[in-house]
PDB file of C-alpha atoms in Angstrom:
ATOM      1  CA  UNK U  16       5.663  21.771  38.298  1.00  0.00           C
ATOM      2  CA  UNK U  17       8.608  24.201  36.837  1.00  0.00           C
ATOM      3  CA  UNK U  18       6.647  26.771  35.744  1.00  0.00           C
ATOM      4  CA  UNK U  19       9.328  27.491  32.630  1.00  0.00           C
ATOM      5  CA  UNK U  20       7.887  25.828  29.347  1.00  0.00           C
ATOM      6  CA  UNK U  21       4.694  24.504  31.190  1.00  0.00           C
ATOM      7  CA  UNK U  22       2.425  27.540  32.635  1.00  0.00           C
ATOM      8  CA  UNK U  23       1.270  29.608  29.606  1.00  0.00           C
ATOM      9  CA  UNK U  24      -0.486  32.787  29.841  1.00  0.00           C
ATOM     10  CA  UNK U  25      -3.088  34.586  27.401  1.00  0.00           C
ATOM     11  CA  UNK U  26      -5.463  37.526  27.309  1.00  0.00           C
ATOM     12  CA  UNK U  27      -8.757  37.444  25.851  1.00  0.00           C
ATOM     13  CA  UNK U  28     -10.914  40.536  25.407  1.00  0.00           C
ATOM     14  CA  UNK U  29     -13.963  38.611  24.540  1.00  0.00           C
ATOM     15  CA  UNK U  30     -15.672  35.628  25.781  1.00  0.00           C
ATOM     16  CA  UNK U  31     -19.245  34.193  26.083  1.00  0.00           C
ATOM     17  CA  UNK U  32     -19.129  32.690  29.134  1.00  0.00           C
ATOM     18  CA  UNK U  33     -16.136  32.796  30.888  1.00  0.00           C
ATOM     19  CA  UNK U  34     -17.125  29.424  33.537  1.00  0.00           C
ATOM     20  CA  UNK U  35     -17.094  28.090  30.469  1.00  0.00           C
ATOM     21  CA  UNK U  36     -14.585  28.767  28.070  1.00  0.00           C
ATOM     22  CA  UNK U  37     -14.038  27.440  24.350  1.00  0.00           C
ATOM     23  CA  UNK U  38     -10.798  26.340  22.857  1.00  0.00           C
ATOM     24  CA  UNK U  39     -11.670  29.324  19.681  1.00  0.00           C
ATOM     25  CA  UNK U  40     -12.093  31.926  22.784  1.00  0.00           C
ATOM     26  CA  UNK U  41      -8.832  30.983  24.358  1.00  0.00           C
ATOM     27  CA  UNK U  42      -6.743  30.299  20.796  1.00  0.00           C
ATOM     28  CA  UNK U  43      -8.027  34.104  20.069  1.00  0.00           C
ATOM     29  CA  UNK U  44      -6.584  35.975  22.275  1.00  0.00           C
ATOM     30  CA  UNK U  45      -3.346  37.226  23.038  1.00  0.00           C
ATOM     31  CA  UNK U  46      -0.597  35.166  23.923  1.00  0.00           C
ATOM     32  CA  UNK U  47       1.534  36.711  26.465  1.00  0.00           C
ATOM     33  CA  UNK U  48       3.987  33.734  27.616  1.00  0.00           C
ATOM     34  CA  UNK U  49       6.868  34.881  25.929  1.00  0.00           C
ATOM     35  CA  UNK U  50       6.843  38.041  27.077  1.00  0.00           C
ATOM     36  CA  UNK U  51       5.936  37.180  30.850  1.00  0.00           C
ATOM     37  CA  UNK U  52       9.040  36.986  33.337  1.00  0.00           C
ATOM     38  CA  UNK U  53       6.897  34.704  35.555  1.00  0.00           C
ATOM     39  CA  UNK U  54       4.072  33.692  36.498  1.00  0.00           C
ATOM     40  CA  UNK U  55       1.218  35.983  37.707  1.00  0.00           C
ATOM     41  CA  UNK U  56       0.824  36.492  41.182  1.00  0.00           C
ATOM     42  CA  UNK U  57      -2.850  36.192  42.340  1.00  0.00           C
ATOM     43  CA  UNK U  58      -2.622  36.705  45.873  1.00  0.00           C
ATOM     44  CA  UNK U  59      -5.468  34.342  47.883  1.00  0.00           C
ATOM     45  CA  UNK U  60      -6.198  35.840  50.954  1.00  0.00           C
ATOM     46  CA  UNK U  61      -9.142  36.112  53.642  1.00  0.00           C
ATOM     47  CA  UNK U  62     -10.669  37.879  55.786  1.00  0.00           C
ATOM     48  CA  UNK U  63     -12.645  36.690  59.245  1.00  0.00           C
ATOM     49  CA  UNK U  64     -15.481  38.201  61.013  1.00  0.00           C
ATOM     50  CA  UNK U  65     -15.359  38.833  65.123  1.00  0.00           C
ATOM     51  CA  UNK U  66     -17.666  35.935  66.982  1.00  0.00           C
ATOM     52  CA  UNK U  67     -16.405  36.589  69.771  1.00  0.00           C
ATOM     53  CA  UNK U  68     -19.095  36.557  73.283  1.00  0.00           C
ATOM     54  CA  UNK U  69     -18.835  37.081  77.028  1.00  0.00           C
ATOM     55  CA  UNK U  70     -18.994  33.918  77.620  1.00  0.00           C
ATOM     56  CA  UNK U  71     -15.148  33.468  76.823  1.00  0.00           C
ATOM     57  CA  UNK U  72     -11.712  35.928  76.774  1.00  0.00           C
ATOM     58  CA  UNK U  73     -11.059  33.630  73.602  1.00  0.00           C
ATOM     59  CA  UNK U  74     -11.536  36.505  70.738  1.00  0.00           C
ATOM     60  CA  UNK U  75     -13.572  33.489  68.357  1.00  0.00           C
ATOM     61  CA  UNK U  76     -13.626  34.045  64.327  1.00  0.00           C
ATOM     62  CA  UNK U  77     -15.616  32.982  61.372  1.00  0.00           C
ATOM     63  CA  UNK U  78     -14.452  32.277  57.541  1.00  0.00           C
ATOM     64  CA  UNK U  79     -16.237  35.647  56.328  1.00  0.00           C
ATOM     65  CA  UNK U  80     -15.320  37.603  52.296  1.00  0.00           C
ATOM     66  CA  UNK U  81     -12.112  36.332  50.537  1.00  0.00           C
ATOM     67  CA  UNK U  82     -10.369  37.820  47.682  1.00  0.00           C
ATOM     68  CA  UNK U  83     -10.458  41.301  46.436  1.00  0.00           C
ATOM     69  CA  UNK U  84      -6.374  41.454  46.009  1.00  0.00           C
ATOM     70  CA  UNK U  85      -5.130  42.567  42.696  1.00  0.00           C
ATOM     71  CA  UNK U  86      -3.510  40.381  40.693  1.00  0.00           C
ATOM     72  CA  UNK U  87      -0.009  41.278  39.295  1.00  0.00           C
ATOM     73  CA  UNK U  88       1.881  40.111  36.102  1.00  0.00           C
ATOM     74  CA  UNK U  89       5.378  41.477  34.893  1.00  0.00           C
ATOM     75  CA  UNK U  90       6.243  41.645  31.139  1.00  0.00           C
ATOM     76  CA  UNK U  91       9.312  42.142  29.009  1.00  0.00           C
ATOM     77  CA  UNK U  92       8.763  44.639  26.244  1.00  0.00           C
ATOM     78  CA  UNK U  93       9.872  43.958  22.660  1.00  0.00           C
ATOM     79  CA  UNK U  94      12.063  45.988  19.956  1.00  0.00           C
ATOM     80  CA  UNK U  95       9.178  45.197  17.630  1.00  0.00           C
ATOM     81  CA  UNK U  96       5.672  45.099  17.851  1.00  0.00           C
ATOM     82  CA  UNK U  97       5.746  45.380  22.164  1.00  0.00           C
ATOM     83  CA  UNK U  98       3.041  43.080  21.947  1.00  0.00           C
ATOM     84  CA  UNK U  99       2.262  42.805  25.596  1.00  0.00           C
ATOM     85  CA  UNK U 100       2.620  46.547  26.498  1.00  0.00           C
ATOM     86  CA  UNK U 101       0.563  47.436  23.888  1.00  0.00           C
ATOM     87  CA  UNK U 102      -1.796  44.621  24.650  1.00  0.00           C
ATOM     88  CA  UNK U 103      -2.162  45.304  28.653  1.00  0.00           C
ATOM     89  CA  UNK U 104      -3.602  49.046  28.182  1.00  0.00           C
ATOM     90  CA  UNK U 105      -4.692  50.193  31.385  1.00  0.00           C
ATOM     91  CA  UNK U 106      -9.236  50.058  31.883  1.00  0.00           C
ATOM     92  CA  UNK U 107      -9.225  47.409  29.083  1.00  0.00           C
ATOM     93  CA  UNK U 108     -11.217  44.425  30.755  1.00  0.00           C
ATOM     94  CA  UNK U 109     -10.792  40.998  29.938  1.00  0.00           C
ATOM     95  CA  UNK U 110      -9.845  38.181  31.114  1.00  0.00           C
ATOM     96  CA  UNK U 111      -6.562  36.406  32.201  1.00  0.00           C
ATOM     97  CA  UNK U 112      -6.518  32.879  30.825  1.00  0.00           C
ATOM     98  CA  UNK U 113      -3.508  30.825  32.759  1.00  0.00           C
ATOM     99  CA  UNK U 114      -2.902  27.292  32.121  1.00  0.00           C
ATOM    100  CA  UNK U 115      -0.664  26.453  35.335  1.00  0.00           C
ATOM    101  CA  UNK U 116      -0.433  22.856  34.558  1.00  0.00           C
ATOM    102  CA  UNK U 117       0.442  23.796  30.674  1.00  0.00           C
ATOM    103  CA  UNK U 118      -1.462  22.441  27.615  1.00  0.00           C
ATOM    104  CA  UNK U 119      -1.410  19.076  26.226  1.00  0.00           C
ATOM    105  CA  UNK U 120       0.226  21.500  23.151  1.00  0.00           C
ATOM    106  CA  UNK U 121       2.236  23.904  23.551  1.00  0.00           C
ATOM    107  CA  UNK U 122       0.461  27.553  22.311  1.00  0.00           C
ATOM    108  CA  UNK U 123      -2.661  25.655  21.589  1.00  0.00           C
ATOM    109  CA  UNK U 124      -5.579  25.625  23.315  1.00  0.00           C
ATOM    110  CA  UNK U 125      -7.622  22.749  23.220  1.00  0.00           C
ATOM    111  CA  UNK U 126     -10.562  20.610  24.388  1.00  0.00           C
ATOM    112  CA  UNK U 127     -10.047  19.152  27.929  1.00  0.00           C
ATOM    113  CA  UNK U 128      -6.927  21.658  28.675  1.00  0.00           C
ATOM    114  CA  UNK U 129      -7.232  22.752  32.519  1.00  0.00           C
ATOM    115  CA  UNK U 130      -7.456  26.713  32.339  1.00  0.00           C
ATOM    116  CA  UNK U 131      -7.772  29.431  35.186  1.00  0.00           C
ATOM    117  CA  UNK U 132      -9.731  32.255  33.428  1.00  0.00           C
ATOM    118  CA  UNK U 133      -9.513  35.595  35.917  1.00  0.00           C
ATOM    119  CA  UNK U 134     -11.922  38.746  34.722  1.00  0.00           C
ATOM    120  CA  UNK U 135      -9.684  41.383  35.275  1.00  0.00           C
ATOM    121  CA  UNK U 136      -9.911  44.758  34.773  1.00  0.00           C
ATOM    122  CA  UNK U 137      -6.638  46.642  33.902  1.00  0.00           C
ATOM    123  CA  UNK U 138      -5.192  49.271  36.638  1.00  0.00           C
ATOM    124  CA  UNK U 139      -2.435  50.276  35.523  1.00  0.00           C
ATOM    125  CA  UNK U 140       0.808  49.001  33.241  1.00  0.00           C
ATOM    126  CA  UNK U 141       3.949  50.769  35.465  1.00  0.00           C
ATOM    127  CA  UNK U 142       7.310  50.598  33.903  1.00  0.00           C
ATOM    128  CA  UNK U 143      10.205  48.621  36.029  1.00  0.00           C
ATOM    129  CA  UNK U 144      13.496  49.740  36.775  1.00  0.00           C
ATOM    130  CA  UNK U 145      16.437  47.436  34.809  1.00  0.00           C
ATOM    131  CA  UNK U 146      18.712  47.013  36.340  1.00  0.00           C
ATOM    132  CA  UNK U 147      22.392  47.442  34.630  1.00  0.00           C
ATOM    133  CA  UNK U 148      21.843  44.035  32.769  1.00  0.00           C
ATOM    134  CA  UNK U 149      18.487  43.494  32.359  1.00  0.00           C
ATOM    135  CA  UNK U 150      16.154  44.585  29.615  1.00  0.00           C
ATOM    136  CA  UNK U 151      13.156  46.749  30.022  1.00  0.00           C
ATOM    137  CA  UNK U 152       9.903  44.984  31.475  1.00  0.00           C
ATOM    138  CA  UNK U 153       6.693  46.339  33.123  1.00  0.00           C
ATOM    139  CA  UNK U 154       4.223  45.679  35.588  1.00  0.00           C
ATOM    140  CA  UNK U 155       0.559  45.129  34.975  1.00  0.00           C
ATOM    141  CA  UNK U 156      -1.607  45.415  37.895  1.00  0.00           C
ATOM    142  CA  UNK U 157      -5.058  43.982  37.226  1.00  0.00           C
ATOM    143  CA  UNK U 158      -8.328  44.125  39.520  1.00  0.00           C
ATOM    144  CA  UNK U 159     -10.424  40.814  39.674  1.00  0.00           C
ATOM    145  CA  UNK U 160     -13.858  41.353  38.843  1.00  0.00           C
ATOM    146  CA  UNK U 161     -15.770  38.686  39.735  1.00  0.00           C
ATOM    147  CA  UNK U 162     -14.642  35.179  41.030  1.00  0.00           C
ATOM    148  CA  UNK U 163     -12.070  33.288  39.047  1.00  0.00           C
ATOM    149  CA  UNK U 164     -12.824  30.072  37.562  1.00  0.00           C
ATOM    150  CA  UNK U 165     -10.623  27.918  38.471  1.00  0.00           C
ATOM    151  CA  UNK U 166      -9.045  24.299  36.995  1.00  0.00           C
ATOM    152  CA  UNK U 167     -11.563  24.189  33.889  1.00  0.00           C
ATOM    153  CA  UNK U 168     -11.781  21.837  31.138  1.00  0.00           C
ATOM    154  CA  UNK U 169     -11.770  23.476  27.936  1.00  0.00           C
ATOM    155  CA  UNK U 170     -15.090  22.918  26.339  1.00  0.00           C
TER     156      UNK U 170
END
């Protein structure tokens, strides 16, 4: 997948059950995909716990705790409204809604679109440097509050 007119990215304030999420929930909040410069990066990592014994030199591990990373998402700011800035205000928490594999229309939510839904709480929205030709963006850094659901069918 090319994530460039495909992924699409919103942020809703208010939902019922996020492992669940409704097409109204989604189509309410705050679309951000115009104003993202990517996608978000939610990094996946791990952590192992020590199993190791005397009975071997072999320093053994276990699958132990996994996630905890914050997850990261840069945004353009606007001449207007600066929708997203103004949007991503840092302690606001939420919830990222990402549809990585797009939706079956564009901007729309809908019934059996595959969504990501992340509670996040905001940490902080840090300007970028531009460079010479490059407008101004920002960097929202986001903690993840609970375990993401992940790949669900609208409802």
């Amino acid at each position: 997948i090319n994530p460039p007119e495909v992924v699409e990215v919103a942020w809703v304030t208010t939902m019922s059950d996020y492992n669940a999420p409704t097409a109204s929930e989604c189509n309410a909040g705050v679309d951000l995909t115009e104003f993202c410069r990517g996608v978000p990066s939610v990094p996946e990592t791990g952590n192992t716990a020590d199993t190791s014994d005397l009975s071997s030199r072999f320093n053994k591990r276990q699958v132990a705790s996994y996630g905890g990373d914050n997850l990261t998402l840069e945004c353009y700011r606007d001449d207007s409204t600066d929708t997203a800035y103004t949007t991503l205000v840092r302690g606001t928490a939420g919830y990222l809604v990402v549809a990585w594999d797009g939706l079956a229309a564009s901007g729309t939510f809908a019934t059996g679109d595959a969504v990501w839904v992340y509670p996040t709480t905001i940490i902080s929205r840090g300007m970028a440097t531009p460079g010479r030709d490059e407008v101004e963006w920002f960097t929202s850094e986001q903690a993840i509050t609970d375990v993401p659901n992940e790949a669900h069918a609208i409802a």
